[in-house]
PDB file of C-alpha atoms in Angstrom:
ATOM      1  CA  MET W   1       0.187  -0.026   0.151  1.00 95.00           C
ATOM      2  CA  ARG W   2       1.084   4.015  -0.304  1.00 97.00           C
ATOM      3  CA  ALA W   3       1.706   5.692   2.405  1.00 98.00           C
ATOM      4  CA  LEU W   4       3.331   8.738   3.436  1.00 97.00           C
ATOM      5  CA  VAL W   5       7.218   7.382   4.967  1.00 97.00           C
ATOM      6  CA  VAL W   6       9.892   9.207   6.758  1.00 97.00           C
ATOM      7  CA  ASP W   7      12.706  10.102   4.291  1.00 96.00           C
ATOM      8  CA  PRO W   8      15.402  12.408   5.784  1.00 94.00           C
ATOM      9  CA  ALA W   9      16.227  13.645   1.650  1.00 93.00           C
ATOM     10  CA  ALA W  10      12.863  14.520   1.270  1.00 94.00           C
ATOM     11  CA  PRO W  11      11.319  17.854   1.670  1.00 90.00           C
ATOM     12  CA  ALA W  12      10.190  17.803   5.521  1.00 91.00           C
ATOM     13  CA  SER W  13      11.343  14.419   5.788  1.00 94.00           C
ATOM     14  CA  LEU W  14       7.971  12.799   3.727  1.00 95.00           C
ATOM     15  CA  ARG W  15       6.963  11.163   0.782  1.00 95.00           C
ATOM     16  CA  LEU W  16       5.189   9.141  -0.350  1.00 96.00           C
ATOM     17  CA  GLY W  17       6.178   5.492  -0.832  1.00 96.00           C
ATOM     18  CA  GLU W  18       5.398   1.485  -0.228  1.00 96.00           C
ATOM     19  CA  ALA W  19       4.649   0.707   3.108  1.00 97.00           C
ATOM     20  CA  PRO W  20       3.879  -2.933   4.305  1.00 97.00           C
ATOM     21  CA  GLU W  21       0.051  -3.776   4.787  1.00 97.00           C
ATOM     22  CA  PRO W  22      -0.956  -3.023   8.874  1.00 97.00           C
ATOM     23  CA  ARG W  23      -1.495  -6.366  10.745  1.00 97.00           C
ATOM     24  CA  PRO W  24      -4.208  -5.764  13.410  1.00 98.00           C
ATOM     25  CA  ALA W  25      -4.459  -7.069  16.962  1.00 98.00           C
ATOM     26  CA  ALA W  26      -6.881  -8.980  18.505  1.00 98.00           C
ATOM     27  CA  GLY W  27      -8.033  -5.110  20.123  1.00 98.00           C
ATOM     28  CA  GLN W  28      -7.467  -3.051  16.529  1.00 98.00           C
ATOM     29  CA  LEU W  29      -9.609  -2.320  13.400  1.00 98.00           C
ATOM     30  CA  VAL W  30      -8.501  -1.525   9.997  1.00 98.00           C
ATOM     31  CA  LEU W  31      -9.432   1.870   8.597  1.00 98.00           C
ATOM     32  CA  ASP W  32      -9.540   2.514   4.906  1.00 98.00           C
ATOM     33  CA  VAL W  33      -8.388   5.935   5.237  1.00 98.00           C
ATOM     34  CA  ARG W  34      -9.650   9.239   3.330  1.00 98.00           C
ATOM     35  CA  HIS W  35      -8.419  11.611   4.669  1.00 98.00           C
ATOM     36  CA  ILE W  36      -5.418  12.511   7.184  1.00 98.00           C
ATOM     37  CA  SER W  37      -4.898  15.936   8.649  1.00 98.00           C
ATOM     38  CA  LEU W  38      -0.781  17.768   9.181  1.00 97.00           C
ATOM     39  CA  ASN W  39      -0.008  18.447  13.348  1.00 95.00           C
ATOM     40  CA  ARG W  40       2.615  21.254  13.115  1.00 92.00           C
ATOM     41  CA  GLY W  41       5.350  19.286  15.933  1.00 90.00           C
ATOM     42  CA  GLU W  42       5.118  15.751  13.644  1.00 92.00           C
ATOM     43  CA  VAL W  43       6.578  17.480  10.351  1.00 93.00           C
ATOM     44  CA  ALA W  44       8.885  18.741  12.211  1.00 92.00           C
ATOM     45  CA  PHE W  45      10.512  16.277  14.021  1.00 91.00           C
ATOM     46  CA  ALA W  46       9.252  13.740  11.283  1.00 93.00           C
ATOM     47  CA  GLY W  47      13.308  13.407  10.159  1.00 91.00           C
ATOM     48  CA  GLN W  48      13.963  12.095  13.679  1.00 92.00           C
ATOM     49  CA  ARG W  49      11.873   9.512  13.374  1.00 94.00           C
ATOM     50  CA  PRO W  50      13.803   6.222  10.948  1.00 95.00           C
ATOM     51  CA  PRO W  51      13.791   6.294   7.177  1.00 96.00           C
ATOM     52  CA  GLY W  52      10.670   4.159   6.359  1.00 95.00           C
ATOM     53  CA  THR W  53       8.394   4.647   8.973  1.00 96.00           C
ATOM     54  CA  VAL W  54       4.844   5.574   8.326  1.00 97.00           C
ATOM     55  CA  HIS W  55       4.547   8.178   9.424  1.00 95.00           C
ATOM     56  CA  GLY W  56       1.259  10.509  11.297  1.00 97.00           C
ATOM     57  CA  TYR W  57      -1.314   9.949  13.758  1.00 97.00           C
ATOM     58  CA  ASP W  58      -4.757  11.488  12.339  1.00 98.00           C
ATOM     59  CA  ALA W  59      -6.722   9.783  10.192  1.00 98.00           C
ATOM     60  CA  ALA W  60     -10.997   9.625   9.286  1.00 98.00           C
ATOM     61  CA  GLY W  61     -12.199   7.260   6.921  1.00 98.00           C
ATOM     62  CA  ILE W  62     -14.324   3.418   6.664  1.00 98.00           C
ATOM     63  CA  VAL W  63     -13.630   0.629   8.480  1.00 98.00           C
ATOM     64  CA  ALA W  64     -12.215  -2.511   5.969  1.00 98.00           C
ATOM     65  CA  ARG W  65     -12.258  -4.585   8.774  1.00 98.00           C
ATOM     66  CA  ALA W  66     -13.533  -5.206  12.592  1.00 98.00           C
ATOM     67  CA  ALA W  67     -11.306  -5.917  15.588  1.00 98.00           C
ATOM     68  CA  ALA W  68     -11.376  -9.515  15.708  1.00 98.00           C
ATOM     69  CA  ASP W  69     -12.399  -9.127  20.102  1.00 97.00           C
ATOM     70  CA  GLY W  70     -15.455  -7.625  18.596  1.00 97.00           C
ATOM     71  CA  THR W  71     -14.953  -4.530  20.309  1.00 98.00           C
ATOM     72  CA  GLY W  72     -15.252  -1.173  18.446  1.00 97.00           C
ATOM     73  CA  PRO W  73     -17.125   0.173  15.134  1.00 98.00           C
ATOM     74  CA  GLY W  74     -18.197  -2.649  12.718  1.00 98.00           C
ATOM     75  CA  VAL W  75     -17.201  -2.946   8.878  1.00 98.00           C
ATOM     76  CA  GLY W  76     -18.595  -0.074   6.914  1.00 98.00           C
ATOM     77  CA  SER W  77     -18.259   2.582   9.972  1.00 98.00           C
ATOM     78  CA  ARG W  78     -17.647   5.746   8.738  1.00 98.00           C
ATOM     79  CA  VAL W  79     -14.602   6.774  11.873  1.00 98.00           C
ATOM     80  CA  ALA W  80     -11.800   9.023  13.272  1.00 98.00           C
ATOM     81  CA  ALA W  81      -9.228   8.216  14.681  1.00 98.00           C
ATOM     82  CA  PHE W  82      -5.910   8.670  16.776  1.00 98.00           C
ATOM     83  CA  GLY W  83      -3.019   6.301  16.396  1.00 97.00           C
ATOM     84  CA  PRO W  84       0.895   5.731  14.626  1.00 96.00           C
ATOM     85  CA  GLY W  85       0.937   4.957  10.911  1.00 97.00           C
ATOM     86  CA  ALA W  86      -2.343   6.908  10.225  1.00 98.00           C
ATOM     87  CA  TRP W  87      -0.795   8.298   7.353  1.00 98.00           C
ATOM     88  CA  ALA W  88      -1.440   5.796   4.792  1.00 98.00           C
ATOM     89  CA  GLN W  89      -4.119   4.501   2.607  1.00 98.00           C
ATOM     90  CA  ARG W  90      -4.628   1.844   5.480  1.00 98.00           C
ATOM     91  CA  MET W  91      -4.366   1.755   9.059  1.00 98.00           C
ATOM     92  CA  ALA W  92      -4.776  -0.164  12.434  1.00 98.00           C
ATOM     93  CA  VAL W  93      -5.765   1.628  15.478  1.00 98.00           C
ATOM     94  CA  ASP W  94      -7.079   0.774  18.677  1.00 98.00           C
ATOM     95  CA  THR W  95     -11.032   0.305  19.032  1.00 98.00           C
ATOM     96  CA  THR W  96     -10.490   2.651  22.164  1.00 98.00           C
ATOM     97  CA  ALA W  97      -9.309   5.435  20.098  1.00 98.00           C
ATOM     98  CA  VAL W  98     -11.663   5.736  17.762  1.00 98.00           C
ATOM     99  CA  ALA W  99     -15.168   7.409  17.289  1.00 98.00           C
ATOM    100  CA  GLU W 100     -17.858   7.229  14.673  1.00 98.00           C
ATOM    101  CA  VAL W 101     -18.587  10.212  12.416  1.00 98.00           C
ATOM    102  CA  PRO W 102     -22.221  11.381  13.177  1.00 98.00           C
ATOM    103  CA  ALA W 103     -24.351  11.712  10.383  1.00 96.00           C
ATOM    104  CA  GLY W 104     -23.535  15.268   8.144  1.00 93.00           C
ATOM    105  CA  VAL W 105     -19.966  15.252   9.591  1.00 98.00           C
ATOM    106  CA  ASP W 106     -17.488  15.329   6.345  1.00 98.00           C
ATOM    107  CA  LEU W 107     -14.924  13.031   6.739  1.00 98.00           C
ATOM    108  CA  ALA W 108     -12.599  15.302   6.246  1.00 98.00           C
ATOM    109  CA  ASP W 109     -13.356  18.020   8.844  1.00 98.00           C
ATOM    110  CA  ALA W 110     -13.508  15.016  11.695  1.00 98.00           C
ATOM    111  CA  ALA W 111      -9.730  14.124   9.833  1.00 98.00           C
ATOM    112  CA  ALA W 112      -8.800  17.412  11.361  1.00 98.00           C
ATOM    113  CA  LEU W 113     -10.187  16.747  14.931  1.00 98.00           C
ATOM    114  CA  PRO W 114      -7.782  14.419  16.818  1.00 98.00           C
ATOM    115  CA  MET W 115      -4.810  15.211  17.949  1.00 97.00           C
ATOM    116  CA  ALA W 116      -5.372  18.893  18.017  1.00 97.00           C
ATOM    117  CA  GLY W 117      -9.159  18.519  19.720  1.00 98.00           C
ATOM    118  CA  ILE W 118      -7.965  16.328  22.286  1.00 97.00           C
ATOM    119  CA  THR W 119      -5.248  18.592  23.351  1.00 97.00           C
ATOM    120  CA  ALA W 120      -7.023  21.101  23.556  1.00 98.00           C
ATOM    121  CA  LEU W 121     -10.244  19.645  25.620  1.00 98.00           C
ATOM    122  CA  ARG W 122      -7.898  17.838  27.889  1.00 97.00           C
ATOM    123  CA  THR W 123      -5.881  20.569  29.097  1.00 97.00           C
ATOM    124  CA  LEU W 124      -8.714  22.279  30.021  1.00 97.00           C
ATOM    125  CA  ARG W 125     -10.439  19.840  31.401  1.00 95.00           C
ATOM    126  CA  SER W 126      -7.668  20.298  34.136  1.00 93.00           C
ATOM    127  CA  ARG W 127      -9.333  23.194  36.626  1.00 93.00           C
ATOM    128  CA  PRO W 128     -12.864  24.400  36.403  1.00 95.00           C
ATOM    129  CA  ILE W 129     -12.591  27.546  33.672  1.00 97.00           C
ATOM    130  CA  LEU W 130     -16.656  28.947  34.264  1.00 98.00           C
ATOM    131  CA  GLY W 131     -16.113  32.110  34.676  1.00 97.00           C
ATOM    132  CA  HIS W 132     -12.181  32.185  35.504  1.00 98.00           C
ATOM    133  CA  ARG W 133      -9.769  33.869  32.371  1.00 98.00           C
ATOM    134  CA  VAL W 134      -8.057  30.966  30.070  1.00 98.00           C
ATOM    135  CA  LEU W 135      -5.058  32.287  28.605  1.00 98.00           C
ATOM    136  CA  ILE W 136      -4.463  30.761  25.193  1.00 98.00           C
ATOM    137  CA  THR W 137      -1.010  31.639  23.590  1.00 97.00           C
ATOM    138  CA  GLY W 138      -1.036  30.567  19.912  1.00 95.00           C
ATOM    139  CA  ALA W 139      -4.406  30.846  19.550  1.00 97.00           C
ATOM    140  CA  ALA W 140      -4.146  30.726  15.669  1.00 95.00           C
ATOM    141  CA  GLY W 141      -2.793  27.563  15.142  1.00 94.00           C
ATOM    142  CA  GLY W 142      -4.924  23.775  15.375  1.00 95.00           C
ATOM    143  CA  VAL W 143      -4.802  23.182  18.862  1.00 96.00           C
ATOM    144  CA  GLY W 144      -5.457  26.749  19.919  1.00 97.00           C
ATOM    145  CA  ARG W 145      -8.691  27.216  17.457  1.00 97.00           C
ATOM    146  CA  TYR W 146     -10.256  24.486  18.687  1.00 98.00           C
ATOM    147  CA  ALA W 147      -8.808  26.017  22.555  1.00 98.00           C
ATOM    148  CA  VAL W 148     -10.699  29.097  21.882  1.00 98.00           C
ATOM    149  CA  GLN W 149     -14.146  27.345  21.285  1.00 98.00           C
ATOM    150  CA  LEU W 150     -13.873  24.826  23.498  1.00 98.00           C
ATOM    151  CA  ALA W 151     -12.963  27.240  26.165  1.00 98.00           C
ATOM    152  CA  ALA W 152     -15.709  29.399  25.545  1.00 98.00           C
ATOM    153  CA  LEU W 153     -18.290  26.695  25.131  1.00 98.00           C
ATOM    154  CA  GLY W 154     -17.037  26.681  28.792  1.00 97.00           C
ATOM    155  CA  GLY W 155     -18.164  29.874  30.045  1.00 98.00           C
ATOM    156  CA  ALA W 156     -14.765  31.156  30.277  1.00 98.00           C
ATOM    157  CA  HIS W 157     -13.461  34.748  29.472  1.00 98.00           C
ATOM    158  CA  VAL W 158     -10.974  33.777  26.968  1.00 98.00           C
ATOM    159  CA  ILE W 159      -8.067  35.567  25.782  1.00 98.00           C
ATOM    160  CA  ALA W 160      -6.351  34.768  22.203  1.00 98.00           C
ATOM    161  CA  SER W 161      -2.342  35.091  22.048  1.00 97.00           C
ATOM    162  CA  VAL W 162      -1.309  35.386  18.181  1.00 96.00           C
ATOM    163  CA  GLY W 163       2.704  35.616  17.090  1.00 93.00           C
ATOM    164  CA  SER W 164       1.427  38.707  14.810  1.00 92.00           C
ATOM    165  CA  PRO W 165      -1.166  40.698  14.462  1.00 92.00           C
ATOM    166  CA  GLU W 166      -2.214  39.177  11.021  1.00 89.00           C
ATOM    167  CA  ARG W 167      -2.863  35.605  12.777  1.00 91.00           C
ATOM    168  CA  ASP W 168      -5.801  37.231  14.794  1.00 89.00           C
ATOM    169  CA  LYS W 169      -8.015  36.374  11.628  1.00 90.00           C
ATOM    170  CA  GLY W 170     -11.337  34.914  13.361  1.00 94.00           C
ATOM    171  CA  LEU W 171     -10.462  34.213  16.386  1.00 97.00           C
ATOM    172  CA  ALA W 172     -13.228  36.972  18.061  1.00 97.00           C
ATOM    173  CA  GLU W 173     -15.967  34.774  15.137  1.00 97.00           C
ATOM    174  CA  LEU W 174     -14.482  31.914  16.999  1.00 97.00           C
ATOM    175  CA  GLY W 175     -15.121  33.438  20.628  1.00 97.00           C
ATOM    176  CA  ALA W 176     -12.249  34.847  22.263  1.00 98.00           C
ATOM    177  CA  HIS W 177     -12.938  38.273  23.959  1.00 98.00           C
ATOM    178  CA  GLU W 178      -9.766  39.883  23.845  1.00 97.00           C
ATOM    179  CA  VAL W 179      -7.204  39.085  21.256  1.00 97.00           C
ATOM    180  CA  VAL W 180      -3.609  40.288  21.788  1.00 97.00           C
ATOM    181  CA  VAL W 181      -0.158  40.115  20.272  1.00 97.00           C
ATOM    182  CA  GLY W 182       2.312  38.139  22.642  1.00 96.00           C
ATOM    183  CA  LEU W 183       0.997  39.040  25.939  1.00 96.00           C
ATOM    184  CA  GLU W 184       0.307  43.230  25.147  1.00 95.00           C
ATOM    185  CA  GLY W 185      -2.323  44.910  26.849  1.00 93.00           C
ATOM    186  CA  ILE W 186      -3.056  41.866  28.882  1.00 97.00           C
ATOM    187  CA  ASP W 187      -3.842  43.689  32.488  1.00 92.00           C
ATOM    188  CA  ALA W 188      -5.112  41.560  34.942  1.00 96.00           C
ATOM    189  CA  PRO W 189      -4.252  37.999  35.734  1.00 97.00           C
ATOM    190  CA  VAL W 190      -5.561  34.998  34.264  1.00 98.00           C
ATOM    191  CA  ASP W 191      -6.045  31.656  35.842  1.00 98.00           C
ATOM    192  CA  LEU W 192      -5.522  28.828  33.363  1.00 98.00           C
ATOM    193  CA  VAL W 193      -2.667  29.504  30.773  1.00 98.00           C
ATOM    194  CA  LEU W 194      -2.738  26.800  27.129  1.00 98.00           C
ATOM    195  CA  ASP W 195       0.764  27.372  25.620  1.00 97.00           C
ATOM    196  CA  THR W 196       1.887  26.108  23.119  1.00 95.00           C
ATOM    197  CA  VAL W 197       4.773  28.927  22.588  1.00 95.00           C
ATOM    198  CA  GLY W 198       7.437  28.307  25.207  1.00 96.00           C
ATOM    199  CA  GLY W 199      10.594  30.319  25.769  1.00 96.00           C
ATOM    200  CA  PRO W 200      10.756  34.059  27.403  1.00 96.00           C
ATOM    201  CA  GLN W 201       6.851  34.340  26.579  1.00 96.00           C
ATOM    202  CA  LEU W 202       6.518  31.506  28.900  1.00 96.00           C
ATOM    203  CA  ALA W 203       8.033  32.872  31.366  1.00 96.00           C
ATOM    204  CA  ALA W 204       6.281  35.815  31.304  1.00 96.00           C
ATOM    205  CA  ALA W 205       2.886  33.886  31.523  1.00 97.00           C
ATOM    206  CA  TRP W 206       3.992  32.654  34.370  1.00 96.00           C
ATOM    207  CA  GLU W 207       4.053  35.748  36.091  1.00 95.00           C
ATOM    208  CA  LEU W 208       0.719  36.648  34.828  1.00 96.00           C
ATOM    209  CA  LEU W 209      -0.450  33.881  36.645  1.00 97.00           C
ATOM    210  CA  ALA W 210      -3.285  34.417  39.540  1.00 96.00           C
ATOM    211  CA  PRO W 211      -2.944  32.404  42.472  1.00 95.00           C
ATOM    212  CA  GLY W 212      -4.077  29.051  42.028  1.00 95.00           C
ATOM    213  CA  GLY W 213      -3.693  29.071  38.737  1.00 96.00           C
ATOM    214  CA  GLY W 214      -1.819  27.178  36.436  1.00 97.00           C
ATOM    215  CA  VAL W 215       0.197  26.507  33.077  1.00 97.00           C
ATOM    216  CA  GLN W 216      -0.745  23.833  31.047  1.00 97.00           C
ATOM    217  CA  ASN W 217       2.696  23.197  28.789  1.00 95.00           C
ATOM    218  CA  ILE W 218       1.547  21.619  24.939  1.00 94.00           C
ATOM    219  CA  GLY W 219       3.749  22.647  22.895  1.00 91.00           C
ATOM    220  CA  TRP W 220       6.820  24.992  22.013  1.00 93.00           C
ATOM    221  CA  ALA W 221       7.153  26.483  18.751  1.00 91.00           C
ATOM    222  CA  SER W 222       9.657  29.233  19.646  1.00 92.00           C
ATOM    223  CA  ASP W 223      12.396  26.859  19.836  1.00 91.00           C
ATOM    224  CA  GLU W 224      13.714  29.157  22.286  1.00 96.00           C
ATOM    225  CA  PRO W 225      14.564  28.311  25.928  1.00 96.00           C
ATOM    226  CA  ALA W 226      12.436  29.825  28.872  1.00 95.00           C
ATOM    227  CA  VAL W 227      14.622  31.493  31.802  1.00 96.00           C
ATOM    228  CA  PHE W 228      13.470  32.558  34.909  1.00 94.00           C
ATOM    229  CA  ALA W 229      14.264  34.485  36.795  1.00 93.00           C
ATOM    230  CA  PRO W 230      15.882  33.914  40.639  1.00 94.00           C
ATOM    231  CA  TYR W 231      12.711  32.553  43.056  1.00 92.00           C
ATOM    232  CA  SER W 232      10.106  34.059  40.492  1.00 91.00           C
ATOM    233  CA  LEU W 233       8.767  30.309  40.819  1.00 91.00           C
ATOM    234  CA  PHE W 234       8.118  31.045  44.791  1.00 88.00           C
ATOM    235  CA  HIS W 235       4.275  31.993  45.606  1.00 85.00           C
ATOM    236  CA  ILE W 236       2.907  32.626  49.086  1.00 89.00           C
ATOM    237  CA  GLY W 237      -0.958  31.755  48.887  1.00 90.00           C
ATOM    238  CA  ALA W 238      -2.664  29.309  46.709  1.00 93.00           C
ATOM    239  CA  PRO W 239       0.146  27.364  45.018  1.00 94.00           C
ATOM    240  CA  LYS W 240       0.486  28.156  41.036  1.00 95.00           C
ATOM    241  CA  THR W 241       1.736  24.873  38.567  1.00 95.00           C
ATOM    242  CA  MET W 242       3.345  23.930  35.529  1.00 95.00           C
ATOM    243  CA  SER W 243       2.430  20.954  33.826  1.00 95.00           C
ATOM    244  CA  THR W 244       3.108  18.824  30.948  1.00 91.00           C
ATOM    245  CA  PHE W 245       1.014  17.694  29.002  1.00 89.00           C
ATOM    246  CA  GLY W 246       1.106  14.221  26.701  1.00 86.00           C
ATOM    247  CA  ASP W 247      -2.075  11.750  27.220  1.00 87.00           C
ATOM    248  CA  VAL W 248      -3.386  10.429  24.606  1.00 89.00           C
ATOM    249  CA  HIS W 249      -4.577   7.271  25.959  1.00 91.00           C
ATOM    250  CA  GLU W 250      -8.299   5.859  25.498  1.00 94.00           C
ATOM    251  CA  VAL W 251      -9.185   8.702  23.219  1.00 97.00           C
ATOM    252  CA  GLY W 252     -12.428   7.293  21.960  1.00 98.00           C
ATOM    253  CA  PRO W 253     -15.076   9.095  24.620  1.00 98.00           C
ATOM    254  CA  ASP W 254     -12.977  12.611  24.001  1.00 98.00           C
ATOM    255  CA  LEU W 255     -13.619  12.279  20.390  1.00 98.00           C
ATOM    256  CA  ALA W 256     -16.666  11.217  20.202  1.00 98.00           C
ATOM    257  CA  THR W 257     -17.934  14.634  21.998  1.00 98.00           C
ATOM    258  CA  LEU W 258     -15.606  16.773  19.725  1.00 98.00           C
ATOM    259  CA  LEU W 259     -17.747  14.874  16.754  1.00 98.00           C
ATOM    260  CA  ALA W 260     -20.969  15.749  18.421  1.00 98.00           C
ATOM    261  CA  PHE W 261     -20.004  19.473  19.304  1.00 98.00           C
ATOM    262  CA  THR W 262     -18.964  19.304  15.035  1.00 98.00           C
ATOM    263  CA  ALA W 263     -22.116  17.870  14.873  1.00 98.00           C
ATOM    264  CA  ALA W 264     -24.105  20.540  16.497  1.00 98.00           C
ATOM    265  CA  GLY W 265     -22.647  23.364  14.778  1.00 97.00           C
ATOM    266  CA  ARG W 266     -20.902  24.152  18.063  1.00 97.00           C
ATOM    267  CA  LEU W 267     -17.339  23.537  16.869  1.00 98.00           C
ATOM    268  CA  SER W 268     -15.771  24.339  13.281  1.00 98.00           C
ATOM    269  CA  PRO W 269     -13.200  21.919  12.074  1.00 97.00           C
ATOM    270  CA  GLU W 270     -11.102  24.854  10.872  1.00 96.00           C
ATOM    271  CA  VAL W 271      -9.541  23.530   7.841  1.00 97.00           C
ATOM    272  CA  ASP W 272      -7.512  26.267   6.746  1.00 96.00           C
ATOM    273  CA  TRP W 273      -5.598  24.313   3.691  1.00 97.00           C
ATOM    274  CA  ARG W 274      -6.938  21.179   1.705  1.00 97.00           C
ATOM    275  CA  GLY W 275      -5.409  19.039  -0.926  1.00 97.00           C
ATOM    276  CA  PRO W 276      -4.631  15.562  -2.760  1.00 97.00           C
ATOM    277  CA  TRP W 277      -1.849  13.884  -0.633  1.00 97.00           C
ATOM    278  CA  GLU W 278       0.836  14.071  -2.902  1.00 96.00           C
ATOM    279  CA  ARG W 279       0.994  17.567  -2.501  1.00 96.00           C
ATOM    280  CA  VAL W 280       2.176  16.936   1.217  1.00 96.00           C
ATOM    281  CA  PRO W 281       5.926  18.707   0.657  1.00 95.00           C
ATOM    282  CA  GLU W 282       3.707  22.065  -0.025  1.00 96.00           C
ATOM    283  CA  ALA W 283       1.269  21.704   2.908  1.00 96.00           C
ATOM    284  CA  ALA W 284       4.196  21.011   5.609  1.00 95.00           C
ATOM    285  CA  ARG W 285       6.021  23.912   4.135  1.00 95.00           C
ATOM    286  CA  ALA W 286       3.188  26.280   5.020  1.00 95.00           C
ATOM    287  CA  LEU W 287       2.445  24.553   8.112  1.00 94.00           C
ATOM    288  CA  LEU W 288       6.235  25.231   9.234  1.00 92.00           C
ATOM    289  CA  ASP W 289       5.815  28.736   8.044  1.00 92.00           C
ATOM    290  CA  ARG W 290       2.735  29.346  10.123  1.00 90.00           C
ATOM    291  CA  ARG W 291       0.492  30.220   6.647  1.00 94.00           C
ATOM    292  CA  ILE W 292      -2.126  28.157   7.739  1.00 94.00           C
ATOM    293  CA  SER W 293      -4.684  28.866  10.645  1.00 92.00           C
ATOM    294  CA  GLY W 294      -5.988  26.239  12.579  1.00 94.00           C
ATOM    295  CA  LYS W 295      -5.780  22.375  10.204  1.00 97.00           C
ATOM    296  CA  ALA W 296      -4.290  21.310   7.236  1.00 97.00           C
ATOM    297  CA  VAL W 297      -6.101  18.589   5.681  1.00 98.00           C
ATOM    298  CA  LEU W 298      -5.143  16.051   2.757  1.00 98.00           C
ATOM    299  CA  ASP W 299      -6.846  13.626   0.577  1.00 98.00           C
ATOM    300  CA  VAL W 300      -5.843  10.078   0.385  1.00 97.00           C
ATOM    301  CA  THR W 301      -5.788   8.327  -3.076  1.00 86.00           C
ATOM    302  CA  PRO W 302      -7.821   5.193  -2.074  1.00 83.00           C
ATOM    303  CA  GLY W 303      -5.703   1.551  -2.424  1.00 74.00           C
ATOM    304  CA  THR W 304      -7.211  -1.794  -3.166  1.00 63.00           C
ATOM    305  CA  ALA W 305      -7.358  -3.818  -0.371  1.00 58.00           C
ATOM    306  CA  PRO W 306      -5.466  -7.365  -0.804  1.00 54.00           C
TER     307      PRO W 306
END
């Protein structure tokens, strides 16, 4: 079958090549992949994986083979999936990491949701947000645009931070109460920070935290170190916290929640770039250059099952 495989000599370290058919475990189904979505971190670090690896985690398609243990959706079901080896004509994926796509939701939109949507949803659940101030950095990206919408749905006062004025397009319409460049103009403490930028901005965001507030470290798009002044992490009163995020265990129920929001018109998939997967170098470069607001989705050429 064809797949997007790691090749350090190729643009963005990815090329269309051949890969073995997936061999599912008892608790895995085989998905006939129709669409995949790219995440900036996956593209940025593709070259660090072994050559020939089938890359990617986000996909949507039609179940070609149900799980041998009887769990999960049956053959012919439309599903969104999260798992390694997603950028291929077929993938084996745990039945605990898929969700059926509701009628009326395009499979291409469903493919945009898994990694970025789950990240936004689970980090926002780290503490109560109703009536609280939530700062989302890198808000123009995939995680950011989902986080803005979900935080607004949860009743938060949403502050969306972008890297330049040109990146603020549509964020107010998605639910942001304030849109700022960097951290400029934030004049009151915040209760929760979802940080995708890292570097000096992370250290500055820490200073904005209210007592009892927390930072969720999601990404590090700045590629710069964060330097905290001596004693700046010391605080008297309700403790402030900083946490890493990497919880992608059994995401099926949360993925179903995101799909239900999408079906109800409460969550926009924010697909800003779409094209055939033969154009992966173009999509990857646009993503790395931050010329995409939201998600990039690639259409997979159908393959004939063996």
